[in-house]
Short mmCIF file of C-alpha atoms in Angstrom, two decimals:
data_model
loop_
_atom_site.label_atom_id
_atom_site.label_comp_id
_atom_site.label_asym_id
_atom_site.label_seq_id
_atom_site.Cartn_x
_atom_site.Cartn_y
_atom_site.Cartn_z
CA MET A 3 -1.36 2.62 27.16
CA ALA A 4 -4.85 2.39 28.70
CA ARG A 5 -3.47 3.46 32.09
CA ALA A 6 -1.67 6.41 30.52
CA LEU A 7 -4.83 7.53 28.73
CA ARG A 8 -6.81 7.29 31.96
CA ARG A 9 -4.19 9.36 33.77
CA ASP A 10 -4.62 11.89 31.01
CA GLY A 11 -8.33 12.14 31.84
CA ALA A 12 -9.74 9.86 29.16
CA GLU A 13 -12.35 7.18 29.76
CA VAL A 14 -11.08 3.95 28.21
CA ASP A 15 -12.94 0.81 27.19
CA ALA A 16 -10.72 -2.15 26.30
CA MET A 17 -11.96 -4.91 24.03
CA VAL A 18 -10.94 -8.52 24.56
CA LEU A 19 -11.19 -10.31 21.23
CA PRO A 20 -13.93 -12.94 20.77
CA GLY A 21 -13.08 -16.38 22.13
CA HIS A 22 -9.96 -15.28 23.99
CA LEU A 23 -11.56 -15.47 27.44
CA GLU A 24 -12.86 -19.00 27.07
CA LYS A 25 -10.97 -21.84 28.74
CA ALA A 26 -11.11 -23.76 25.47
CA ARG A 27 -10.52 -20.97 22.97
CA THR A 28 -12.78 -20.81 19.95
CA PRO A 29 -11.46 -19.74 16.54
CA CYS A 30 -11.30 -15.97 16.16
CA ASP A 31 -11.74 -15.44 12.42
CA PHE A 32 -11.54 -12.09 10.67
CA GLY A 33 -15.30 -11.89 10.22
CA THR A 34 -16.03 -12.46 13.90
CA LEU A 35 -13.31 -9.98 14.82
CA THR A 36 -14.66 -7.30 12.47
CA ASP A 37 -18.27 -7.73 13.58
CA ALA A 38 -17.26 -7.65 17.25
CA ILE A 39 -15.34 -4.39 16.83
CA GLY A 40 -18.24 -2.84 14.93
CA HIS A 41 -20.64 -3.95 17.66
CA ALA A 42 -18.38 -2.47 20.34
CA MET A 43 -18.14 0.83 18.46
CA ASP A 44 -21.95 1.03 18.23
CA GLU A 45 -22.95 -0.27 21.65
CA GLY A 46 -20.16 1.16 23.81
CA GLY A 47 -19.90 4.52 22.10
CA PRO A 48 -20.05 7.07 20.87
CA TYR A 49 -16.28 7.27 21.21
CA ASP A 50 -14.01 10.24 20.58
CA ALA A 51 -11.36 7.91 19.19
CA VAL A 52 -10.60 4.29 18.42
CA VAL A 53 -7.12 2.92 19.12
CA ALA A 54 -6.37 -0.49 17.61
CA HIS A 55 -3.31 -2.73 17.29
CA CYS A 56 -2.29 -5.35 14.73
CA VAL A 57 -5.10 -7.24 12.96
CA SER A 58 -7.72 -5.52 15.16
CA ALA A 59 -6.83 -2.32 13.29
CA SER A 60 -7.04 -3.91 9.83
CA PRO A 61 -10.87 -3.79 9.51
CA ILE A 62 -11.23 -0.21 10.82
CA PRO A 63 -11.39 1.44 7.34
CA TRP A 64 -14.23 -0.87 6.27
CA LEU A 65 -16.08 -0.40 9.55
CA LEU A 66 -15.95 3.37 9.08
CA ALA A 67 -17.16 2.96 5.49
CA GLU A 68 -20.09 0.91 6.78
CA GLY A 69 -21.16 3.77 9.05
CA HIS A 70 -19.56 2.90 12.40
CA SER A 71 -18.34 6.10 14.02
CA ALA A 72 -14.84 7.06 15.19
CA PRO A 73 -14.00 10.77 14.91
CA ARG A 74 -10.27 10.04 15.37
CA VAL A 75 -8.42 6.80 14.58
CA VAL A 76 -5.11 5.40 15.81
CA MET A 77 -3.71 2.28 14.12
CA LEU A 78 -0.61 0.66 15.63
CA SER A 79 1.50 -2.02 13.91
CA THR A 80 -1.26 -2.57 11.35
CA PRO A 81 -1.00 -5.33 8.72
CA LEU A 82 -2.78 -4.30 5.53
CA ASP A 83 -1.71 -7.18 3.29
CA LEU A 84 -3.62 -9.86 5.18
CA ARG A 85 -2.65 -12.46 2.59
CA GLN A 86 0.95 -12.02 3.69
CA LEU A 87 -0.05 -12.15 7.36
CA VAL A 88 -1.81 -15.50 6.79
CA TYR A 89 1.30 -16.75 5.00
CA VAL A 90 3.38 -15.81 8.05
CA GLY A 91 0.99 -17.86 10.18
CA ALA A 92 1.21 -20.77 7.75
CA GLN A 93 5.00 -20.67 7.91
CA GLN A 94 4.86 -20.93 11.69
CA PHE A 95 2.95 -24.19 11.30
CA GLY A 96 5.25 -25.49 8.55
CA ILE A 97 2.59 -25.12 5.83
CA THR A 98 4.10 -24.47 2.39
CA GLY A 99 3.39 -24.66 -1.33
CA ALA A 100 -0.11 -25.60 -2.49
CA CYS A 101 -1.09 -26.32 1.11
CA ARG A 102 -0.28 -22.73 2.00
CA ASP A 103 -2.65 -21.48 -0.71
CA ALA A 104 -5.36 -23.85 0.54
CA PHE A 105 -4.74 -22.54 4.07
CA LEU A 106 -5.25 -18.96 2.81
CA TYR A 107 -8.45 -19.99 1.01
CA TRP A 108 -9.99 -21.56 4.11
CA VAL A 109 -8.89 -18.79 6.47
CA ASN A 110 -10.52 -16.28 4.12
CA ARG A 111 -13.67 -18.37 3.63
CA TYR A 112 -14.05 -18.89 7.37
CA GLY A 113 -14.37 -15.13 7.79
CA GLY A 114 -17.66 -15.04 5.88
CA ARG A 115 -18.59 -11.73 4.25
CA HIS A 116 -15.33 -10.08 5.34
CA ASP A 117 -12.94 -10.83 2.49
CA ILE A 118 -9.35 -10.43 3.72
CA LEU A 119 -8.10 -10.17 0.13
CA ARG A 120 -10.10 -7.06 -0.83
CA ASP A 121 -8.30 -3.86 -1.71
CA TRP A 122 -8.26 -1.30 1.14
CA ARG A 123 -7.15 1.61 -1.06
CA PRO A 124 -10.55 2.78 -2.42
CA VAL A 125 -11.97 2.80 1.11
CA ALA A 126 -8.97 4.70 2.53
CA ARG A 127 -9.14 7.38 -0.18
CA ALA A 128 -12.71 8.23 0.85
CA ARG A 129 -12.05 8.67 4.60
CA THR A 130 -12.03 12.07 6.28
CA GLU A 131 -11.29 11.09 9.89
CA PRO A 132 -7.91 12.19 11.32
CA LEU A 133 -5.67 9.10 11.31
CA LEU A 134 -2.50 8.49 13.30
CA LEU A 135 -0.35 5.56 12.20
CA LEU A 136 2.35 4.33 14.58
CA HIS A 137 4.73 1.71 13.25
CA ALA A 138 8.14 0.20 13.96
CA ARG A 139 10.53 0.19 11.04
CA THR A 140 11.52 -3.44 11.71
CA ASP A 141 7.98 -4.76 12.27
CA HIS A 142 8.12 -8.47 11.38
CA ALA A 143 4.36 -8.98 11.01
CA ALA A 144 3.32 -5.83 9.15
CA PRO A 145 5.64 -4.48 6.43
CA ILE A 146 6.20 -0.76 6.81
CA ALA A 147 5.83 -0.18 3.05
CA ASP A 148 2.10 -0.99 3.27
CA VAL A 149 1.57 1.49 6.10
CA GLU A 150 3.55 4.15 4.23
CA GLU A 151 1.17 3.67 1.31
CA LEU A 152 -1.84 3.98 3.64
CA ALA A 153 -0.42 7.26 4.96
CA ARG A 154 -0.22 8.55 1.38
CA THR A 155 -3.70 7.27 0.49
CA TRP A 156 -5.79 8.33 3.51
CA PRO A 157 -6.35 12.13 3.35
CA GLY A 158 -4.86 13.85 6.38
CA ALA A 159 -3.17 10.71 7.76
CA ARG A 160 0.08 11.05 9.70
CA LEU A 161 2.64 8.27 10.04
CA GLN A 162 5.15 8.12 12.90
CA VAL A 163 7.90 5.53 12.48
CA PHE A 164 9.84 4.18 15.48
CA GLU A 165 13.40 3.03 14.95
CA THR A 166 13.82 0.81 18.02
CA SER A 167 10.40 -0.67 18.84
CA ASP A 168 9.00 -3.84 17.31
CA HIS A 169 5.51 -5.14 16.45
CA ASN A 170 4.30 -5.48 20.05
CA GLY A 171 6.93 -3.35 21.81
CA ILE A 172 5.38 -0.21 20.37
CA LEU A 173 2.51 -0.65 22.85
CA SER A 174 4.84 0.03 25.78
CA ASN A 175 6.94 2.70 24.05
CA ALA A 176 6.68 5.88 26.16
CA CYS A 177 6.84 8.15 23.12
CA ALA A 178 4.10 6.20 21.33
CA ILE A 179 1.86 6.29 24.41
CA ALA A 180 2.35 10.05 24.81
CA GLU A 181 1.67 10.59 21.12
CA VAL A 182 -1.58 8.58 21.23
CA ALA A 183 -2.72 10.58 24.28
CA ALA A 184 -1.99 13.90 22.54
CA PHE A 185 -3.74 12.78 19.36
CA VAL A 186 -6.82 11.50 21.21
CA ARG A 187 -7.27 14.83 23.00
CA ALA A 188 -6.60 16.67 19.71
CA ASP A 189 -3.64 18.52 21.22
CA GLU A 190 -1.74 19.48 18.08
CA GLU A 191 0.96 21.45 19.93
CA ALA A 192 1.79 18.44 22.11
CA THR A 193 1.81 16.20 19.04
CA VAL A 194 4.35 18.41 17.28
CA ALA A 195 6.54 18.53 20.39
CA LEU A 196 6.51 14.73 20.64
CA ARG A 197 7.86 14.11 17.13
CA ALA A 198 11.49 14.51 18.21
CA CYS A 199 10.93 11.97 20.98
CA SER A 200 9.19 9.55 18.60
CA SER A 201 11.88 9.76 15.94
CA LYS A 202 14.34 8.36 18.46
CA GLY A 203 12.10 5.34 19.02
#
């Protein structure tokens, strides 16, 4: 996607999440992630758009509400119910029952001031930035119903659903890449033309 945007004439900065470059990886909690994205938006920008995938996209509404700037926003495969996402992680480690709830408590507490259980709806209702949501119908990590609700809640948001991609596969989907490029350059005619392509996945 970054290569395609560059070919389209955009300058692209890519963010590697905190701790992921270290030989012995450090924990990358939601608070560290959110603060790092906010810092990148402030120090690397100003940007014409922010494009984020998975849990990196989850804090974007709050970052905008806190005053970090992004005139246009793209959120791909975004989990909004982070409680459920933590439960998916717990399941992968075989954590169930009361232990699962304790796991959720400590994951949330580890993130500091960034509460993963807070309601995103009031923040989304107040946003005015153009928002493009790209999502696969069969996304295993982020239920599509949550993103459909975000599209209804965020004024001016547009949701494009892909029938054949999955949670990560959407990042290499040619239609998704073309749609992001058109949205970033605010090319509404190209965006409309791409909808038929996108609907086929």
